[in-house]
Short mmCIF file of C-alpha atoms in Angstrom, two decimals:
data_model
loop_
_atom_site.label_atom_id
_atom_site.label_comp_id
_atom_site.label_asym_id
_atom_site.label_seq_id
_atom_site.Cartn_x
_atom_site.Cartn_y
_atom_site.Cartn_z
CA MET U 1 65.91 -77.01 110.17
CA GLN U 2 65.02 -79.02 107.08
CA GLY U 3 61.37 -77.90 107.38
CA ILE U 4 62.41 -74.27 107.62
CA THR U 5 64.58 -74.63 104.50
CA LYS U 6 61.66 -76.05 102.50
CA LEU U 7 59.37 -73.24 103.67
CA LEU U 8 61.89 -70.57 102.65
CA THR U 9 62.37 -72.19 99.26
CA ILE U 10 58.60 -72.23 98.55
CA SER U 11 58.24 -68.62 99.71
CA MET U 12 61.06 -67.45 97.43
CA MET U 13 59.61 -69.28 94.43
CA THR U 14 56.21 -67.77 95.09
CA ALA U 15 57.69 -64.28 95.31
CA ALA U 16 59.69 -64.80 92.13
CA LEU U 17 56.64 -66.01 90.21
CA SER U 18 54.56 -63.17 91.57
CA GLY U 19 57.15 -60.71 90.41
CA CYS U 20 57.14 -62.20 86.94
CA TRP U 21 53.32 -61.79 86.60
CA LEU U 22 53.44 -58.25 87.93
CA ASP U 23 56.45 -57.14 85.90
CA ASP U 24 55.37 -58.56 82.49
CA ASP U 25 52.24 -56.77 81.20
CA ASP U 26 52.13 -59.04 78.15
CA SER U 27 51.47 -62.07 80.27
CA VAL U 28 48.42 -60.75 82.14
CA ALA U 29 45.47 -63.16 81.78
CA PRO U 30 42.90 -61.53 79.42
CA THR U 31 39.44 -60.74 80.76
CA PRO U 32 36.90 -62.96 78.92
CA THR U 33 34.70 -60.97 76.52
CA PRO U 34 31.00 -61.91 76.92
CA GLU U 35 29.29 -63.23 73.82
CA PRO U 36 26.93 -60.57 72.39
CA GLU U 37 23.25 -61.42 72.65
CA PRO U 38 21.72 -62.22 69.28
CA PRO U 39 19.49 -59.41 68.01
CA ALA U 40 15.77 -59.87 68.50
CA PRO U 41 14.11 -60.97 65.27
CA ALA U 42 12.40 -58.15 63.41
CA SER U 43 8.63 -58.24 63.19
CA THR U 44 6.78 -59.05 60.01
CA TYR U 45 3.05 -58.55 59.46
CA VAL U 46 0.68 -60.99 57.75
CA ARG U 47 -2.99 -60.57 56.78
CA VAL U 48 -5.14 -63.36 55.30
CA THR U 49 -8.20 -62.83 53.04
CA HIS U 50 -10.83 -65.33 51.84
CA ALA U 51 -11.78 -64.24 48.30
CA VAL U 52 -13.05 -67.51 46.75
CA SER U 53 -16.78 -67.05 46.21
CA ASP U 54 -17.77 -70.73 45.91
CA ALA U 55 -15.54 -72.01 48.72
CA PRO U 56 -16.73 -72.89 52.23
CA LYS U 57 -15.31 -71.46 55.42
CA VAL U 58 -11.62 -72.19 55.96
CA ASN U 59 -9.02 -72.63 58.68
CA ILE U 60 -5.60 -70.95 58.36
CA LEU U 61 -2.57 -72.84 59.69
CA ALA U 62 1.08 -71.85 60.18
CA ASN U 63 3.63 -74.56 60.95
CA GLY U 64 0.83 -77.05 61.49
CA SER U 65 -1.17 -75.03 64.03
CA ILE U 66 -4.11 -72.64 63.71
CA LEU U 67 -2.72 -69.16 63.03
CA ALA U 68 -4.01 -66.44 65.37
CA GLU U 69 -7.38 -68.17 65.94
CA LEU U 70 -8.22 -68.01 62.23
CA GLU U 71 -10.84 -70.77 62.19
CA ASN U 72 -14.06 -70.80 60.15
CA VAL U 73 -13.00 -67.76 58.12
CA ASP U 74 -15.84 -66.94 55.73
CA TYR U 75 -15.86 -65.52 52.22
CA GLN U 76 -15.22 -61.77 51.98
CA VAL U 77 -13.42 -61.66 55.33
CA SER U 78 -9.87 -60.48 56.07
CA SER U 79 -7.98 -61.02 59.29
CA PRO U 80 -6.35 -58.13 61.16
CA TRP U 81 -2.61 -57.73 60.75
CA ILE U 82 -0.86 -60.59 62.54
CA ALA U 83 2.61 -59.77 63.94
CA LEU U 84 5.14 -62.61 63.52
CA ASP U 85 8.88 -62.98 63.90
CA GLU U 86 10.62 -62.82 60.56
CA GLY U 87 11.48 -66.22 59.15
CA SER U 88 10.11 -69.11 57.12
CA TYR U 89 6.62 -70.46 57.81
CA SER U 90 4.67 -73.39 56.43
CA ILE U 91 1.27 -71.95 55.48
CA GLN U 92 -1.81 -74.08 54.84
CA VAL U 93 -5.48 -73.36 54.15
CA ASP U 94 -7.99 -76.10 55.04
CA ALA U 95 -11.55 -76.03 53.69
CA GLN U 96 -14.36 -76.91 56.11
CA LEU U 97 -16.35 -79.69 54.45
CA PRO U 98 -19.65 -81.30 55.50
CA MET U 99 -19.71 -83.82 58.34
CA ASP U 100 -17.02 -81.90 60.29
CA THR U 101 -14.21 -82.81 57.89
CA GLN U 102 -11.41 -80.66 56.50
CA THR U 103 -9.16 -80.86 53.47
CA PRO U 104 -6.14 -78.75 52.45
CA VAL U 105 -6.89 -76.46 49.49
CA ILE U 106 -3.71 -74.38 49.62
CA GLY U 107 -0.34 -75.75 50.74
CA PRO U 108 1.32 -76.54 52.90
CA VAL U 109 3.71 -74.09 51.21
CA ASP U 110 6.87 -72.63 52.74
CA LEU U 111 6.89 -68.83 52.69
CA ALA U 112 9.73 -66.58 53.86
CA PHE U 113 8.56 -63.43 55.65
CA MET U 114 11.16 -60.66 56.00
CA GLY U 115 11.29 -58.19 58.86
CA ASN U 116 9.72 -54.75 58.51
CA LYS U 117 7.53 -56.00 55.66
CA THR U 118 3.81 -56.66 55.29
CA TYR U 119 2.36 -59.65 53.47
CA ASP U 120 -1.21 -59.92 52.26
CA ILE U 121 -2.13 -63.54 51.51
CA LEU U 122 -5.34 -63.77 49.50
CA ALA U 123 -7.03 -67.05 48.57
CA VAL U 124 -8.39 -66.30 45.09
CA GLY U 125 -10.04 -68.06 42.15
CA LYS U 126 -12.67 -70.77 42.36
CA VAL U 127 -12.61 -74.02 44.31
CA ALA U 128 -11.37 -75.83 41.20
CA THR U 129 -8.58 -73.28 40.64
CA ILE U 130 -7.90 -71.87 44.11
CA GLU U 131 -4.45 -70.37 44.64
CA PRO U 132 -2.67 -67.90 46.93
CA LEU U 133 -2.02 -64.34 45.81
CA ILE U 134 0.77 -62.82 47.91
CA ILE U 135 1.37 -59.06 48.01
CA GLU U 136 4.49 -57.74 49.76
CA ASN U 137 4.98 -54.14 50.90
CA ASP U 138 7.41 -52.27 53.12
CA PHE U 139 6.14 -51.59 56.63
CA THR U 140 5.86 -47.80 56.70
CA GLN U 141 3.59 -45.18 58.22
CA VAL U 142 1.03 -43.20 56.27
CA SER U 143 2.03 -39.57 55.80
CA ALA U 144 0.24 -36.97 57.92
CA GLY U 145 -3.00 -35.78 56.38
CA ASN U 146 -3.20 -38.73 53.98
CA ALA U 147 -4.87 -42.08 53.52
CA ARG U 148 -3.21 -44.98 51.71
CA VAL U 149 -4.93 -47.58 49.54
CA GLN U 150 -3.91 -50.52 47.40
CA ILE U 151 -6.46 -51.92 44.95
CA VAL U 152 -6.61 -55.62 44.05
CA HIS U 153 -8.69 -57.33 41.33
CA GLY U 154 -9.80 -60.45 43.20
CA ALA U 155 -13.09 -61.15 41.40
CA ALA U 156 -12.63 -64.39 39.46
CA ASP U 157 -15.84 -63.87 37.45
CA ALA U 158 -15.04 -60.30 36.40
CA PRO U 159 -13.09 -59.36 33.24
CA MET U 160 -10.36 -56.73 32.92
CA VAL U 161 -11.67 -53.50 34.43
CA ASP U 162 -10.91 -49.80 34.67
CA ILE U 163 -10.98 -48.36 38.18
CA TYR U 164 -11.77 -44.70 38.73
CA VAL U 165 -11.20 -42.92 42.03
CA THR U 166 -12.59 -39.39 41.86
CA ALA U 167 -14.26 -36.70 43.90
CA PRO U 168 -17.88 -37.68 44.59
CA GLU U 169 -19.39 -35.24 42.08
CA ASP U 170 -16.83 -35.63 39.27
CA ASP U 171 -18.19 -36.58 35.86
CA LEU U 172 -16.74 -39.88 34.71
CA SER U 173 -16.37 -38.73 31.10
CA SER U 174 -13.62 -36.30 32.07
CA ALA U 175 -11.90 -38.60 34.58
CA GLN U 176 -8.74 -40.63 34.09
CA ALA U 177 -8.76 -44.25 35.27
CA LEU U 178 -6.49 -44.82 38.24
CA ALA U 179 -5.70 -48.33 37.02
CA THR U 180 -6.64 -51.01 34.52
CA LEU U 181 -6.49 -54.41 36.16
CA SER U 182 -7.09 -58.03 35.20
CA PHE U 183 -7.88 -60.76 37.71
CA LYS U 184 -5.05 -61.14 40.29
CA GLU U 185 -3.41 -57.82 39.34
CA HIS U 186 -3.04 -54.97 41.83
CA THR U 187 -1.86 -51.40 42.09
CA ALA U 188 1.02 -50.14 44.20
CA GLN U 189 0.17 -48.57 47.52
CA THR U 190 -1.01 -45.04 46.77
CA GLU U 191 -1.40 -42.13 49.17
CA VAL U 192 -4.18 -39.57 48.69
CA SER U 193 -5.34 -36.66 50.79
CA ALA U 194 -7.82 -37.77 53.43
CA GLY U 195 -11.37 -36.91 52.43
CA ASP U 196 -14.38 -38.00 50.41
CA TYR U 197 -13.98 -40.02 47.21
CA ARG U 198 -16.03 -42.12 44.83
CA VAL U 199 -14.90 -45.45 43.37
CA ARG U 200 -16.37 -46.53 40.06
CA VAL U 201 -15.56 -49.68 38.09
CA THR U 202 -16.17 -50.18 34.37
CA PRO U 203 -15.24 -52.87 31.86
CA ALA U 204 -11.82 -51.96 30.42
CA GLY U 205 -12.18 -49.36 27.67
CA SER U 206 -15.82 -48.63 28.50
CA GLN U 207 -17.55 -46.04 30.65
CA ASP U 208 -20.51 -48.26 31.49
CA VAL U 209 -20.37 -48.28 35.29
CA VAL U 210 -20.83 -51.74 36.83
CA PHE U 211 -19.92 -50.67 40.37
CA ASP U 212 -20.40 -47.30 42.06
CA SER U 213 -19.41 -46.85 45.70
CA GLY U 214 -21.17 -43.52 46.11
CA THR U 215 -19.41 -41.20 48.54
CA LEU U 216 -16.66 -43.08 50.37
CA THR U 217 -14.79 -41.35 53.20
CA LEU U 218 -11.07 -42.13 53.52
CA PRO U 219 -10.02 -40.78 56.95
CA GLU U 220 -6.54 -39.57 57.80
CA GLY U 221 -4.23 -42.46 58.62
CA LEU U 222 -6.32 -45.09 56.87
CA ASP U 223 -4.08 -47.83 55.45
CA ALA U 224 -6.28 -50.19 53.45
CA MET U 225 -6.27 -52.87 50.81
CA VAL U 226 -9.38 -52.63 48.62
CA THR U 227 -10.22 -55.91 46.88
CA ALA U 228 -12.85 -56.32 44.18
CA THR U 229 -14.65 -59.59 44.97
CA ASP U 230 -17.48 -61.45 43.26
CA ASN U 231 -20.80 -60.14 44.55
CA VAL U 232 -22.89 -62.77 46.36
CA GLY U 233 -25.33 -60.34 47.94
CA ALA U 234 -28.15 -58.17 46.66
CA GLY U 235 -27.92 -55.88 43.67
CA ALA U 236 -27.01 -56.16 40.01
CA SER U 237 -23.33 -55.25 40.32
CA PRO U 238 -21.00 -58.18 39.62
CA VAL U 239 -18.56 -57.05 42.31
CA THR U 240 -18.45 -55.89 45.91
CA LEU U 241 -15.42 -54.17 47.42
CA LEU U 242 -13.73 -55.63 50.50
CA LEU U 243 -11.99 -52.95 52.58
CA SER U 244 -9.21 -54.54 54.66
CA THR U 245 -7.47 -52.54 57.40
CA ALA U 246 -5.18 -53.26 60.34
CA GLU U 247 -8.19 -54.22 62.47
CA GLY U 248 -10.13 -56.42 60.03
CA SER U 249 -12.46 -55.90 57.09
CA SER U 250 -15.80 -54.51 55.97
CA MET U 251 -17.88 -54.52 52.79
CA VAL U 252 -18.38 -51.59 50.43
CA TRP U 253 -21.56 -52.32 48.48
CA ASP U 254 -22.61 -50.80 45.21
CA ALA U 255 -24.55 -47.65 46.07
CA ASN U 256 -27.57 -49.04 44.21
CA ALA U 257 -27.39 -52.57 45.64
CA GLY U 258 -30.36 -52.22 47.96
CA ALA U 259 -31.72 -55.45 49.41
CA HIS U 260 -33.66 -58.48 48.17
CA VAL U 261 -36.82 -59.55 50.00
CA ARG U 262 -38.97 -62.66 49.52
CA VAL U 263 -42.45 -62.66 51.08
CA VAL U 264 -44.13 -65.94 52.11
CA HIS U 265 -47.75 -66.55 53.18
CA GLY U 266 -47.49 -69.11 55.98
CA VAL U 267 -50.79 -68.60 57.84
CA ALA U 268 -52.83 -71.74 57.22
CA ASP U 269 -56.22 -70.34 58.26
CA ALA U 270 -55.85 -66.94 56.54
CA PRO U 271 -57.27 -65.98 53.13
CA ALA U 272 -55.28 -64.50 50.26
CA VAL U 273 -53.64 -61.22 51.23
CA ASP U 274 -52.02 -58.12 49.77
CA ILE U 275 -48.73 -56.83 51.16
CA LEU U 276 -48.47 -53.03 51.30
CA LEU U 277 -45.36 -50.99 52.04
CA ASN U 278 -45.27 -47.62 53.78
CA ASN U 279 -49.07 -47.31 53.82
CA ALA U 280 -49.36 -47.43 50.05
CA SER U 281 -52.80 -48.19 48.65
CA THR U 282 -51.54 -50.82 46.20
CA PRO U 283 -48.84 -53.52 46.38
CA ALA U 284 -45.35 -52.52 45.25
CA ALA U 285 -45.13 -55.53 42.89
CA PRO U 286 -47.65 -57.88 41.24
CA SER U 287 -46.27 -60.81 43.24
CA LEU U 288 -47.39 -59.04 46.45
CA ASP U 289 -51.02 -58.91 45.30
CA GLY U 290 -53.41 -61.72 46.20
CA VAL U 291 -50.82 -63.95 47.87
CA ALA U 292 -52.46 -67.20 49.03
CA PHE U 293 -51.31 -69.67 51.69
CA LEU U 294 -48.10 -71.47 50.61
CA GLN U 295 -47.39 -68.87 47.91
CA GLN U 296 -44.26 -66.72 47.87
CA SER U 297 -43.26 -63.62 45.95
CA GLY U 298 -39.79 -64.57 44.81
CA TYR U 299 -36.94 -62.22 45.66
CA LEU U 300 -37.82 -58.57 45.06
CA PRO U 301 -35.31 -55.68 44.95
CA LEU U 302 -35.96 -52.90 47.46
CA ALA U 303 -33.90 -49.93 48.56
CA GLU U 304 -32.20 -50.17 51.95
CA GLY U 305 -33.95 -48.55 54.88
CA ASP U 306 -36.97 -48.93 57.15
CA TYR U 307 -40.38 -49.96 55.86
CA LEU U 308 -43.82 -50.17 57.41
CA VAL U 309 -45.51 -53.40 56.34
CA ASP U 310 -49.27 -53.87 56.22
CA VAL U 311 -50.89 -57.22 55.46
CA VAL U 312 -54.50 -56.81 54.35
CA ALA U 313 -57.19 -59.10 53.01
CA ASP U 314 -57.05 -59.28 49.22
CA ALA U 315 -60.84 -59.25 48.98
CA ASP U 316 -61.21 -56.23 51.26
CA ASN U 317 -58.18 -54.05 51.97
CA SER U 318 -59.94 -52.47 54.94
CA VAL U 319 -59.37 -55.75 56.81
CA VAL U 320 -55.86 -55.26 58.20
CA VAL U 321 -54.28 -58.28 59.88
CA ILE U 322 -50.75 -56.87 60.28
CA ASP U 323 -50.50 -53.11 60.76
CA ASP U 324 -47.27 -51.12 60.39
CA ALA U 325 -44.83 -53.90 61.23
CA VAL U 326 -41.32 -52.42 60.94
CA LEU U 327 -39.01 -54.09 58.41
CA THR U 328 -35.38 -52.85 58.36
CA LEU U 329 -33.36 -53.68 55.25
CA GLN U 330 -29.57 -53.43 55.15
CA GLN U 331 -27.57 -52.65 52.02
CA GLY U 332 -26.61 -55.84 50.18
CA ALA U 333 -28.63 -58.16 52.41
CA ILE U 334 -31.17 -60.83 51.37
CA TYR U 335 -34.25 -61.63 53.45
CA THR U 336 -37.31 -63.85 53.72
CA ALA U 337 -40.31 -62.16 55.39
CA MET U 338 -43.00 -64.64 56.39
CA ALA U 339 -46.50 -64.08 57.72
CA HIS U 340 -47.03 -67.01 60.11
CA ASN U 341 -48.85 -68.30 63.21
CA GLN U 342 -52.65 -68.56 63.28
CA LEU U 343 -54.80 -65.74 61.92
CA ALA U 344 -55.86 -64.65 65.40
CA ASN U 345 -52.19 -64.22 66.39
CA ILE U 346 -50.65 -63.49 63.00
CA ALA U 347 -47.04 -62.28 63.05
CA LEU U 348 -44.34 -61.22 60.62
CA GLY U 349 -41.10 -63.17 60.97
CA VAL U 350 -37.92 -62.13 59.16
CA LEU U 351 -35.03 -64.42 58.22
CA LEU U 352 -31.62 -63.30 56.96
CA ASP U 353 -30.81 -65.47 53.93
CA THR U 354 -27.26 -66.40 52.88
CA PRO U 355 -27.81 -68.11 49.54
CA ARG U 356 -24.15 -68.06 48.45
CA PRO U 357 -23.71 -71.39 46.60
CA LEU U 358 -20.80 -73.67 47.46
CA ALA U 359 -18.90 -75.96 45.11
CA THR U 360 -18.35 -78.37 47.98
CA ALA U 361 -21.87 -78.88 49.37
CA ALA U 362 -25.56 -78.18 49.23
CA LYS U 363 -27.07 -75.95 51.92
CA VAL U 364 -30.38 -76.67 53.65
CA ARG U 365 -32.16 -74.63 56.33
CA ILE U 366 -35.24 -75.93 58.19
CA VAL U 367 -37.74 -73.48 59.69
CA HIS U 368 -40.36 -74.40 62.32
CA ALA U 369 -43.46 -72.35 61.39
CA SER U 370 -46.20 -74.81 62.41
CA PRO U 371 -47.94 -73.48 65.54
CA SER U 372 -49.97 -76.70 65.93
CA ALA U 373 -46.95 -79.01 65.94
CA GLY U 374 -45.38 -78.06 69.27
CA ASN U 375 -41.74 -78.87 69.96
CA VAL U 376 -40.17 -81.18 67.38
CA ASP U 377 -37.12 -83.29 66.59
CA ILE U 378 -35.68 -83.11 63.07
CA TYR U 379 -33.89 -86.03 61.43
CA VAL U 380 -31.74 -85.77 58.30
CA THR U 381 -30.82 -89.30 57.21
CA GLY U 382 -29.62 -91.37 54.29
CA SER U 383 -32.66 -93.67 54.46
CA GLU U 384 -36.29 -93.47 55.51
CA ASP U 385 -35.64 -95.44 58.71
CA ILE U 386 -34.89 -93.30 61.78
CA THR U 387 -35.28 -96.09 64.34
CA ASN U 388 -31.63 -96.20 65.39
CA THR U 389 -30.71 -92.63 64.44
CA ASP U 390 -30.30 -89.61 66.68
CA ALA U 391 -32.07 -86.41 65.73
CA ALA U 392 -29.94 -83.84 63.94
CA PHE U 393 -31.86 -81.12 65.82
CA SER U 394 -33.71 -81.82 69.06
CA ASP U 395 -36.56 -80.13 70.91
CA ILE U 396 -37.06 -77.27 68.43
CA PRO U 397 -39.90 -75.02 69.61
CA TYR U 398 -42.29 -72.94 67.58
CA GLY U 399 -41.62 -69.23 68.07
CA SER U 400 -43.54 -66.08 67.24
CA PRO U 401 -42.82 -63.52 65.90
CA GLU U 402 -39.25 -64.84 65.69
CA LEU U 403 -38.97 -67.89 63.44
CA ILE U 404 -36.93 -70.68 65.01
CA ASN U 405 -34.69 -72.38 62.45
CA THR U 406 -31.65 -74.60 62.11
CA GLY U 407 -29.51 -72.18 60.16
CA TYR U 408 -27.99 -73.41 56.92
CA VAL U 409 -26.56 -76.93 57.17
CA GLU U 410 -24.01 -78.07 54.58
CA LEU U 411 -24.50 -81.56 53.14
CA PRO U 412 -22.51 -83.50 50.53
CA GLU U 413 -24.14 -84.56 47.28
CA GLY U 414 -26.69 -87.34 47.65
CA ARG U 415 -30.26 -88.28 48.54
CA TYR U 416 -31.43 -87.37 52.03
CA TYR U 417 -34.64 -87.87 53.96
CA VAL U 418 -36.02 -85.20 56.28
CA THR U 419 -38.32 -86.47 59.02
CA VAL U 420 -39.95 -84.32 61.69
CA THR U 421 -41.35 -85.93 64.85
CA PRO U 422 -42.82 -84.66 68.11
CA THR U 423 -39.96 -84.24 70.55
CA GLY U 424 -38.96 -87.58 72.08
CA SER U 425 -40.99 -89.62 69.59
CA LYS U 426 -40.02 -91.66 66.53
CA GLN U 427 -43.49 -91.22 65.02
CA ALA U 428 -43.21 -89.01 61.95
CA ALA U 429 -45.32 -85.86 61.92
CA ILE U 430 -43.77 -84.78 58.60
CA GLY U 431 -42.02 -87.02 56.12
CA PRO U 432 -39.84 -88.75 55.45
CA ILE U 433 -39.37 -86.26 52.59
CA ALA U 434 -36.74 -87.15 49.99
CA LEU U 435 -34.31 -84.42 48.91
CA ASP U 436 -31.84 -84.97 46.08
CA LEU U 437 -29.04 -82.53 46.80
CA MET U 438 -26.20 -81.33 44.63
CA PRO U 439 -23.36 -78.90 45.38
CA GLY U 440 -24.37 -75.33 44.64
CA ARG U 441 -28.03 -75.74 45.59
CA VAL U 442 -29.52 -73.85 48.53
CA PHE U 443 -32.93 -74.63 50.03
CA THR U 444 -35.15 -73.56 52.91
CA ALA U 445 -37.72 -76.12 54.13
CA VAL U 446 -40.57 -74.60 56.15
CA ALA U 447 -42.81 -76.71 58.40
CA LEU U 448 -46.37 -75.31 58.28
CA ASP U 449 -49.84 -76.28 59.46
CA ALA U 450 -52.24 -78.08 57.15
CA ALA U 451 -54.43 -75.92 54.91
CA GLY U 452 -57.12 -74.39 57.12
CA GLY U 453 -54.98 -74.93 60.23
CA GLY U 454 -54.05 -77.76 62.54
CA LEU U 455 -52.36 -81.07 61.81
CA PRO U 456 -50.97 -82.92 59.95
CA ALA U 457 -48.19 -80.44 59.31
CA GLN U 458 -46.66 -80.05 55.86
CA VAL U 459 -43.46 -78.70 54.29
CA LEU U 460 -43.00 -75.79 51.90
CA LEU U 461 -39.68 -76.08 50.04
CA LEU U 462 -38.15 -72.77 48.95
CA ASP U 463 -35.27 -72.48 46.49
CA ASP U 464 -32.81 -69.90 47.82
CA SER U 465 -30.35 -70.37 44.96
CA GLN U 466 -31.87 -67.68 42.73
CA PRO U 467 -32.06 -64.38 44.61
#
């Protein structure tokens, strides 16, 4: 009976409580409201440009790590647009120095990137004055039928300039300058109808043209930054334009830049020769007439395009030792064309030269053009003794017609000794040759046979600093 009473009491209390919950709407337990998900960060877009003419290649870092694989970025190169989450980033630019070392040249600096914006980060100036130039724009689409450009004066060696953008055939005397810019200044983004244009640059207040793009096609949808940079290629113009788009960058050379070509006589058993272009009866320049072994023409300006090269005996032009070798010259490029091998197997080898001087190092390139030497090891040392030193370049063969070479190697200021040995030997075949190197100097050292042919081999040192 007592157990039944307790059970009834509990049941009545439960019913009473249940009635209270059901009858009183104000006391219903609220349904928890889920926390809203934070909005996804808006995208921001960053592009990096190397515009310091005397600086080496660089690495770009964000928050201490390489940004978007931007390692060994060379002069006159822009990255594609890099999409990032909006926010603050620590940006740093490290210069690549000789001996596989790096040093920061910009930053680390904290930069805030806002969503739906674009940021162009240009390294500008000289090594001694390098700084970032940051250009911010809204992220918008180009209007249908148009192209959009923004022009930047990034040439540290150039003065204030007037920039004309006209139809290709327009006379400059009746044209109005689009902008007058000093170093580090830039225009706003400007839309123009897609089509053909011509960009000309003059000193401010003058109509003496120092850069002429010729006809330049701006296709529909193009969205580009156009940066005037110091010219380090062929031609007399002080500037070259760097066209930077969403995908990367390309060069716009002065229409009259042409190419520079240096001709070298490297055939030890050949007499003096004349070099004839396109089947002409006389050499195109005095320095191509009567060129003897070990002589070189210096850099000569030539128009871009394809040439047929004949090498003939100076004493008797009917003796043709190279007949109609094809030489292709690209706008703005610099070349060394070398007759090499032995006379019976004479060949024309062509090297692409990059004589841009660096404030941080000297540049040296070594070319194997001695057919009698066989495969060689090349030592570059701080003393004449190579006994306990590994070769800088091992087992380098002689090649023909292609000239085998080391490429340009950057070295800090100092005295160096170049020694060439047969592969696997410490017995010098050439050298040790002392080189006193300073930043800004650029050399090519060519290993050649002895006069008349055969060994001992010798070195011809070419100064590439003055194209």
